[in-house]
Coordinates of C-alpha atoms in Angstrom, one line a residue:
M1170 CA 62.8 28.1 3.4
K1171 CA 64.7 29.3 0.4
A1172 CA 67.3 31.9 0.8
L1173 CA 68.0 34.7 -1.6
F1174 CA 71.0 34.0 -3.8
S1175 CA 73.3 36.8 -5.1
L1176 CA 74.3 37.0 -8.7
L1177 CA 77.9 36.8 -7.6
F1178 CA 77.3 33.4 -6.0
F1179 CA 75.6 32.1 -9.2
L1180 CA 78.8 32.7 -11.2
L1181 CA 80.0 29.5 -9.6
L1182 CA 76.7 27.7 -9.5
L1183 CA 76.9 25.3 -12.5
P1184 CA 79.0 22.6 -10.9
C1185 CA 77.3 23.0 -7.5
T1186 CA 75.0 20.2 -6.2
G1187 CA 74.1 21.4 -2.7
Q1188 CA 72.3 24.7 -3.3
E1189 CA 68.6 25.0 -3.5
Y1190 CA 67.1 26.5 -6.7
N1191 CA 64.2 28.9 -7.0
T1192 CA 62.5 30.9 -9.7
V1193 CA 64.3 34.2 -9.5
I1194 CA 65.8 37.0 -11.7
F1195 CA 69.5 38.1 -11.1
A1196 CA 70.1 40.4 -14.0
E1197 CA 68.9 44.0 -13.7
D1198 CA 67.8 44.2 -17.3
I1199 CA 65.7 41.1 -17.2
R1200 CA 62.0 41.6 -16.3
S1201 CA 58.6 39.8 -16.2
L1202 CA 59.9 36.3 -16.0
Q1203 CA 56.8 34.0 -16.3
L1204 CA 56.5 30.2 -16.4
N1205 CA 53.3 28.2 -16.6
K1206 CA 51.7 25.1 -18.1
E1207 CA 50.5 25.4 -21.7
G1208 CA 50.8 29.2 -21.7
Q1209 CA 47.9 29.5 -19.3
W1210 CA 48.7 32.5 -17.0
N1211 CA 47.0 30.9 -14.0
A1212 CA 48.3 27.3 -14.5
N1213 CA 51.0 26.2 -12.1
P1214 CA 54.3 25.0 -13.7
V1215 CA 53.7 21.2 -13.3
I1216 CA 53.2 18.8 -16.2
V1217 CA 52.6 15.1 -16.5
L1218 CA 55.4 12.9 -17.7
N1219 CA 55.1 11.6 -21.3
S1220 CA 52.0 13.7 -22.0
D1221 CA 51.5 16.4 -24.5
E1222 CA 51.7 19.1 -21.9
T1223 CA 54.4 21.7 -22.1
I1224 CA 56.0 24.3 -19.8
Q1225 CA 56.3 27.8 -21.4
I1226 CA 58.8 30.3 -20.1
S1227 CA 59.2 33.9 -21.1
F1228 CA 61.0 37.1 -20.1
D1229 CA 61.8 40.5 -21.3
Q1230 CA 65.3 42.1 -21.8
L1231 CA 65.1 45.9 -21.6
S1232 CA 66.5 46.9 -25.0
H1233 CA 66.0 46.2 -28.7
D1234 CA 69.5 44.9 -28.9
Y1235 CA 69.6 41.2 -29.8
K1236 CA 71.1 39.0 -27.1
R1237 CA 72.2 35.5 -27.8
Y1238 CA 70.5 33.8 -24.8
A1239 CA 70.6 30.1 -24.1
F1240 CA 69.2 27.8 -21.4
K1241 CA 70.4 24.7 -19.7
L1242 CA 68.1 22.1 -18.0
I1243 CA 69.1 20.4 -14.7
H1244 CA 67.3 17.7 -12.8
C1245 CA 66.8 18.3 -9.1
K1246 CA 66.1 16.4 -5.9
A1247 CA 62.9 16.8 -3.9
D1248 CA 64.6 19.7 -2.0
W1249 CA 65.4 21.5 -5.2
T1250 CA 69.2 20.8 -5.1
N1251 CA 71.0 19.3 -8.1
S1252 CA 70.3 15.6 -8.3
G1253 CA 73.7 14.9 -9.7
L1254 CA 72.3 12.8 -12.5
N1255 CA 74.0 12.6 -15.9
E1256 CA 72.0 14.4 -18.6
L1257 CA 71.6 11.2 -20.5
E1258 CA 69.6 9.8 -17.6
Y1259 CA 66.9 12.4 -17.5
L1260 CA 66.6 13.8 -21.0
E1261 CA 66.8 12.9 -24.7
G1262 CA 68.3 15.6 -26.9
F1263 CA 70.3 18.7 -26.0
S1264 CA 70.3 20.2 -22.5
L1265 CA 72.0 23.4 -23.6
Q1266 CA 69.9 25.2 -26.3
D1267 CA 69.7 28.7 -27.8
I1268 CA 66.6 30.7 -27.1
E1269 CA 65.5 31.3 -30.7
Q1270 CA 62.1 32.7 -30.2
Y1271 CA 62.1 36.5 -29.6
D1272 CA 60.0 39.5 -30.6
L1273 CA 60.6 43.3 -30.3
S1274 CA 58.2 45.5 -28.3
E1275 CA 55.8 47.6 -30.4
G1276 CA 54.6 51.1 -29.7
T1277 CA 56.0 51.2 -26.1
L1278 CA 58.0 53.9 -24.4
T1279 CA 60.3 51.3 -23.0
D1280 CA 62.2 49.3 -25.6
Y1281 CA 62.4 45.6 -24.8
T1282 CA 62.8 42.2 -26.4
H1283 CA 60.4 39.4 -25.4
Y1284 CA 62.1 36.0 -25.3
S1285 CA 60.2 32.7 -24.9
L1286 CA 60.9 29.0 -24.9
E1287 CA 59.0 25.7 -24.5
I1288 CA 59.9 22.4 -22.7
P1289 CA 59.7 19.7 -24.0
N1290 CA 60.4 20.7 -27.6
D1291 CA 61.5 19.1 -30.8
E1292 CA 65.1 18.9 -29.6
L1293 CA 64.5 17.9 -26.0
R1294 CA 62.3 15.3 -24.3
L1295 CA 62.1 14.6 -20.5
K1296 CA 62.7 11.0 -19.4
L1297 CA 62.2 11.3 -15.7
S1298 CA 59.6 12.8 -13.3
G1299 CA 60.8 15.1 -10.5
N1300 CA 61.9 18.7 -10.2
Y1301 CA 63.7 20.7 -12.9
V1302 CA 65.5 24.1 -13.1
V1303 CA 66.1 26.1 -16.2
L1304 CA 69.3 28.2 -16.1
I1305 CA 69.0 31.2 -18.4
M1306 CA 72.3 32.6 -19.6
D1307 CA 74.2 34.5 -22.2
R1308 CA 75.4 31.9 -24.7
D1309 CA 78.9 33.5 -24.8
R1310 CA 79.2 33.8 -21.0
Q1311 CA 77.6 30.7 -19.7
E1312 CA 79.1 31.1 -16.2
E1313 CA 76.8 34.1 -15.6
I1314 CA 73.3 33.0 -14.7
L1315 CA 70.7 35.7 -15.6
A1316 CA 67.7 33.9 -14.2
T1317 CA 66.4 30.5 -13.0
A1318 CA 63.0 29.0 -13.6
C1319 CA 61.7 26.0 -11.7
F1320 CA 59.1 23.5 -12.7
S1321 CA 58.0 19.9 -11.9
V1322 CA 57.1 16.8 -13.9
T1323 CA 54.8 14.4 -12.2
E1324 CA 53.6 10.8 -12.7
R1325 CA 50.2 9.5 -11.5
R1326 CA 51.2 6.5 -9.5
I1327 CA 49.0 7.3 -6.5
S1328 CA 46.2 9.7 -5.7
I1329 CA 45.8 12.4 -3.1
K1330 CA 42.6 13.6 -1.2
A1331 CA 42.9 16.8 0.7
E1332 CA 40.8 19.0 3.0
L1333 CA 41.2 22.1 5.2
S1334 CA 39.9 22.4 8.7
K1335 CA 39.3 25.6 10.7
S1336 CA 39.9 23.6 13.9
T1337 CA 43.6 23.5 14.8
D1338 CA 45.8 23.0 17.8
M1339 CA 46.1 26.8 17.8
G1340 CA 42.3 27.4 18.2
Y1341 CA 39.0 27.1 16.5
N1342 CA 37.9 29.7 13.9
T1343 CA 41.0 31.7 14.5
A1344 CA 43.9 32.8 12.3
Y1345 CA 45.0 29.4 11.0
Q1346 CA 44.1 26.7 8.6
Q1347 CA 44.9 23.0 9.2
L1348 CA 45.7 21.0 6.0
N1349 CA 45.0 17.3 6.1
F1350 CA 45.5 14.8 3.3
V1351 CA 45.5 11.1 2.5
L1352 CA 47.6 9.2 0.0
N1353 CA 45.9 6.3 -1.7
T1354 CA 48.6 3.9 -2.6
T1355 CA 46.5 1.0 -4.0
A1356 CA 48.2 1.4 -7.4
N1357 CA 51.7 1.7 -6.1
Q1358 CA 52.5 0.1 -2.7
I1359 CA 55.0 2.0 -0.6
E1360 CA 56.8 -0.3 1.8
R1361 CA 58.8 2.2 3.8
P1362 CA 57.0 5.6 3.6
E1363 CA 58.9 7.0 6.5
S1364 CA 62.2 6.8 4.5
D1365 CA 61.1 6.4 0.9
L1366 CA 58.6 9.3 0.7
K1367 CA 59.3 13.1 0.8
I1368 CA 56.4 15.5 1.0
L1369 CA 56.5 19.2 0.0
V1370 CA 53.5 21.5 0.7
R1371 CA 53.2 25.1 -0.5
Q1372 CA 50.6 27.7 0.1
N1373 CA 49.9 29.9 -3.0
R1374 CA 53.3 28.8 -4.5
R1375 CA 55.2 30.6 -1.7
T1376 CA 58.5 29.0 -0.8
D1377 CA 59.3 31.0 2.4
N1378 CA 56.6 29.1 4.4
E1379 CA 56.7 25.8 2.6
I1380 CA 56.7 22.5 4.6
F1381 CA 59.1 19.8 3.6
G1382 CA 59.9 16.4 5.1
I1383 CA 56.9 15.7 7.3
Q1384 CA 56.1 12.2 8.5
A1385 CA 52.7 10.5 8.3
L1386 CA 50.4 10.2 11.3
M1387 CA 49.2 6.8 10.3
T1388 CA 49.8 4.2 7.5
S1389 CA 47.8 1.2 6.4
A1390 CA 47.9 -1.3 3.5
N1391 CA 46.5 1.2 1.0
E1392 CA 46.5 4.6 2.7
I1393 CA 49.1 7.0 4.2
R1394 CA 47.5 9.7 6.3
Y1395 CA 48.8 13.2 7.1
E1396 CA 46.2 14.5 9.5
H1397 CA 46.2 16.8 12.5
L1398 CA 49.9 17.4 12.2
P1399 CA 51.2 20.7 13.7
E1400 CA 53.6 21.1 10.8
L1401 CA 50.6 21.4 8.5
I1402 CA 49.0 24.4 10.3
F1403 CA 49.3 27.5 8.1
E1404 CA 48.5 31.2 8.7
G1405 CA 45.2 31.7 6.8
G1406 CA 46.5 35.2 5.8
N1407 CA 44.1 37.5 3.9
E1408 CA 42.9 37.8 0.3
Y1409 CA 45.6 39.4 -1.8
R1410 CA 45.4 43.1 -2.5
R1411 CA 44.9 44.0 -6.2
F1412 CA 45.8 46.7 -8.7
E1413 CA 45.5 47.2 -12.5
I1414 CA 47.9 49.2 -14.6
S1415 CA 46.4 48.2 -18.0
S1416 CA 46.1 51.7 -19.4
Y1417 CA 47.8 55.1 -19.4
K1418 CA 44.4 56.8 -20.0
L1419 CA 42.7 56.0 -16.7
S1420 CA 43.5 54.9 -13.2
G1421 CA 42.6 51.3 -12.9
L1422 CA 41.7 49.3 -9.8
G1423 CA 43.7 50.3 -6.7
V1424 CA 45.4 53.2 -8.6
D1425 CA 45.2 56.7 -7.2
K1426 CA 46.8 58.5 -10.2
I1427 CA 48.9 58.0 -13.2
R1428 CA 51.3 60.6 -14.6
Y1429 CA 54.2 60.8 -17.0
E1430 CA 57.6 61.6 -15.6
Q1431 CA 60.1 61.2 -18.4
P1432 CA 61.0 58.6 -19.6
Y1433 CA 58.3 56.4 -17.8
Y1434 CA 54.7 56.6 -16.7
H1435 CA 54.3 56.3 -13.0
A1436 CA 51.3 54.7 -11.2
Y1437 CA 50.7 55.8 -7.6
L1438 CA 48.6 53.2 -5.8
M1439 CA 45.9 54.0 -3.2
E1440 CA 47.5 54.2 0.2
S1441 CA 47.4 50.9 2.0
T1442 CA 46.5 50.4 5.6
Q1443 CA 46.7 47.5 8.0
R1444 CA 43.9 44.9 7.6
N1445 CA 44.0 43.1 10.9
L1446 CA 40.6 44.2 12.2
G1447 CA 38.5 41.6 10.4
Y1448 CA 38.0 39.4 7.3
T1449 CA 36.4 40.8 4.1
Y1450 CA 36.0 38.5 1.1
D1451 CA 37.5 39.6 -2.2
K1452 CA 38.0 37.5 -5.4
D1453 CA 41.8 37.5 -5.8
Q1454 CA 44.1 35.3 -7.9
N1455 CA 46.3 34.1 -5.0
G1456 CA 49.3 36.2 -5.8
R1457 CA 49.4 35.9 -9.6
F1458 CA 49.9 38.6 -12.2
Y1459 CA 48.5 38.9 -15.8
V1460 CA 50.2 41.0 -18.6
R1461 CA 47.6 43.2 -20.4
N1462 CA 47.5 46.5 -22.3
M1463 CA 43.8 47.2 -22.6
D1464 CA 44.5 49.8 -25.3
A1465 CA 46.1 47.1 -27.6
E1466 CA 43.9 44.5 -29.3
D1467 CA 46.6 41.9 -29.8
N1468 CA 50.2 40.9 -29.2
Q1469 CA 49.9 41.7 -25.5
Q1470 CA 53.3 40.4 -24.5
T1471 CA 55.0 42.9 -26.9
R1472 CA 52.6 45.9 -26.7
A1473 CA 52.3 46.1 -22.9
D1474 CA 54.6 48.9 -21.6
Y1475 CA 56.6 49.3 -18.4
I1476 CA 55.4 51.5 -15.6
W1477 CA 56.9 52.5 -12.3
V1478 CA 54.4 51.4 -9.6
H1479 CA 54.6 53.3 -6.3
F1480 CA 53.5 51.4 -3.2
S1481 CA 52.6 53.2 0.1
L1482 CA 51.6 51.6 3.4
K1483 CA 50.4 53.6 6.4
A1484 CA 51.7 51.8 9.4
P1485 CA 53.7 52.4 12.7
E1486 CA 57.4 52.8 12.3
A1487 CA 57.9 50.2 15.0
L1488 CA 57.0 47.5 12.5
N1489 CA 60.3 48.2 10.6
K1490 CA 62.4 46.2 13.0
D1491 CA 61.0 43.0 11.4
G1492 CA 61.3 44.2 7.8
I1493 CA 58.3 44.6 5.6
Y1494 CA 58.3 43.2 2.0
L1495 CA 56.1 43.1 -1.0
Q1496 CA 55.0 39.6 -1.9
G1497 CA 53.3 38.2 -5.0
D1498 CA 54.3 36.2 -8.0
F1499 CA 56.1 39.3 -9.4
T1500 CA 58.5 39.2 -6.4
Y1501 CA 59.5 35.6 -7.2
A1502 CA 59.1 34.4 -3.6
S1503 CA 62.3 36.2 -2.6
F1504 CA 62.7 38.7 0.2
D1505 CA 65.0 40.8 -2.0
E1506 CA 66.0 44.3 -0.9
K1507 CA 64.3 45.7 -4.1
F1508 CA 61.0 44.5 -2.7
R1509 CA 61.5 45.8 0.8
M1510 CA 59.3 48.7 2.1
H1511 CA 61.2 51.7 3.6
Y1512 CA 59.8 54.0 6.2
N1513 CA 59.3 57.6 5.3
S1514 CA 59.0 59.7 8.5
Q1515 CA 57.6 62.7 6.6
S1516 CA 54.6 60.7 5.1
G1517 CA 54.4 58.2 8.0
C1518 CA 54.3 55.5 5.4
Y1519 CA 56.4 52.6 4.2
E1520 CA 57.2 53.2 0.6
N1521 CA 58.8 51.5 -2.4
S1522 CA 58.5 51.6 -6.2
V1523 CA 58.9 48.7 -8.7
L1524 CA 59.1 48.7 -12.5
L1525 CA 56.3 46.4 -13.7
K1526 CA 54.8 45.5 -17.0
Q1527 CA 51.3 46.6 -17.7
G1528 CA 48.6 44.3 -16.4
A1529 CA 46.7 43.1 -13.4
Y1530 CA 48.6 42.2 -10.2
N1531 CA 48.0 40.6 -6.8
Y1532 CA 50.2 41.6 -3.8
Q1533 CA 50.4 41.6 0.0
Y1534 CA 52.7 42.9 2.7
I1535 CA 54.8 40.3 4.5
S1536 CA 56.6 40.9 7.8
V1537 CA 59.9 39.1 8.1
N1538 CA 61.8 38.5 11.3
N1539 CA 64.6 36.1 12.1
S1540 CA 62.5 33.2 10.8
A1541 CA 62.8 32.2 7.1
A1542 CA 59.0 32.3 6.8
G1543 CA 57.2 35.6 6.5
S1544 CA 54.0 36.4 8.4
T1545 CA 50.9 38.2 7.2
L1546 CA 49.7 38.8 10.8
P1547 CA 51.1 42.3 11.6
I1548 CA 49.8 44.0 8.4
E1549 CA 47.4 41.8 6.5
G1550 CA 45.9 40.0 9.4
S1551 CA 45.2 36.3 9.3
Y1552 CA 41.8 34.6 9.0
W1553 CA 40.6 31.0 8.7
E1554 CA 38.1 32.1 6.1
T1555 CA 40.7 33.2 3.6
E1556 CA 40.7 31.3 0.3
N1557 CA 44.2 29.9 -0.4
E1558 CA 45.6 27.4 -2.8
Y1559 CA 47.7 24.5 -1.5
Q1560 CA 50.2 22.5 -3.7
I1561 CA 51.1 19.0 -2.5
F1562 CA 54.1 17.2 -4.0
V1563 CA 54.8 13.5 -3.2
Y1564 CA 58.3 12.3 -4.0
Y1565 CA 59.4 8.6 -3.9
R1566 CA 62.9 7.2 -3.8
P1567 CA 63.0 3.5 -2.7
I1568 CA 66.2 1.7 -1.8
G1569 CA 68.4 1.5 -4.8
A1570 CA 66.9 4.4 -6.7
D1571 CA 69.1 7.3 -7.6
Y1572 CA 66.6 10.1 -7.9
D1573 CA 63.4 11.5 -6.4
A1574 CA 60.5 10.6 -8.6
L1575 CA 57.4 12.9 -8.3
I1576 CA 54.7 10.2 -8.1
A1577 CA 51.8 12.5 -7.3
Y1578 CA 50.8 16.2 -7.4
H1579 CA 47.6 17.8 -6.2
E1580 CA 46.3 21.4 -6.2
F1581 CA 43.7 22.1 -3.5
S1582 CA 41.7 25.2 -2.7
S1583 CA 40.2 26.0 0.7
Q1584 CA 37.0 26.7 -1.2
T1585 CA 37.0 24.3 -4.1
D1586 CA 39.0 21.2 -5.0
L1587 CA 41.1 22.3 -8.1

């Protein structure tokens, strides 16, 4: 759903209210942007309004030169466009703040400075639920947006019960998963759900195949049911592929070899092949990555080095007409050219290399055609058995309200209720 924005466009972004935001890096020297709840690497960036929970955001700048970075916080509508609210309406304190926490890398071949910030903090408190975007910028050149980071703040006005079905309009026990869920509105009556509610559903935090704006199948006094809707049929996909680059000294999971080519170490992954012949279970992390240097005992965020990771996919050249992209949290849900696989006629493989911080990574290969949503079918296959996470956001704007309140959020797994 969300298009890739160019840095040039973002030079004019600050006053714009009609463009969708996403978590993405624009500056070439910014790497390893992470945001999560409470500093937990596997916790999605959603916190409860007026709670003690915090969003933590961090990134690296590839030098030891101090940069005076700052961030600005903007409230967004349900569709992730600027809500147009005055800052005084959605926060207490200062929206524009310097990023004061930074640490230099230690004992790494690649020099970098690790910056971090926390929201809310002593100088900023959030007053409204909904979507928020953090604009990261150079303090002296605020018109240049270096990166954006998106998170949500929820209330608990209603509850959500969700389930997955292997029976869909597209077949039984096939390549698809049918998501069904029910809103219990006993604690907060919704008079006009067809106009006052907006629903957003994501699979494994992906934005390209997200579903927005669906209508309920049935409503009653205390329940709103979203069941058996064609819009809520997702490709099951496959379990994510995995690799680990946590050490120079040995080849980790999924790595064929590691060698030093000045000035970086290079990790060459095992050659990938198409996986559309049948489902095999593997315990993945649904696209996430975790920073780790196994040769360092502490200070992982500043002692993990950067390594060029080389990806190779053995597949027919004919697939290239659609475009094949790497996808995982490290690609920030964008079909950017730097994550596109390119066919090498000599090796018969699609190839690409990405500079990544040491750690453990999930990834998959996505085929992209004229549709905004990518497909796992051509390369990864798609299976109803696959374990996926689903994120359900319920926004509410009754007549007279001037913003989309996030009144419920639910994380649901096809194996266990999260």
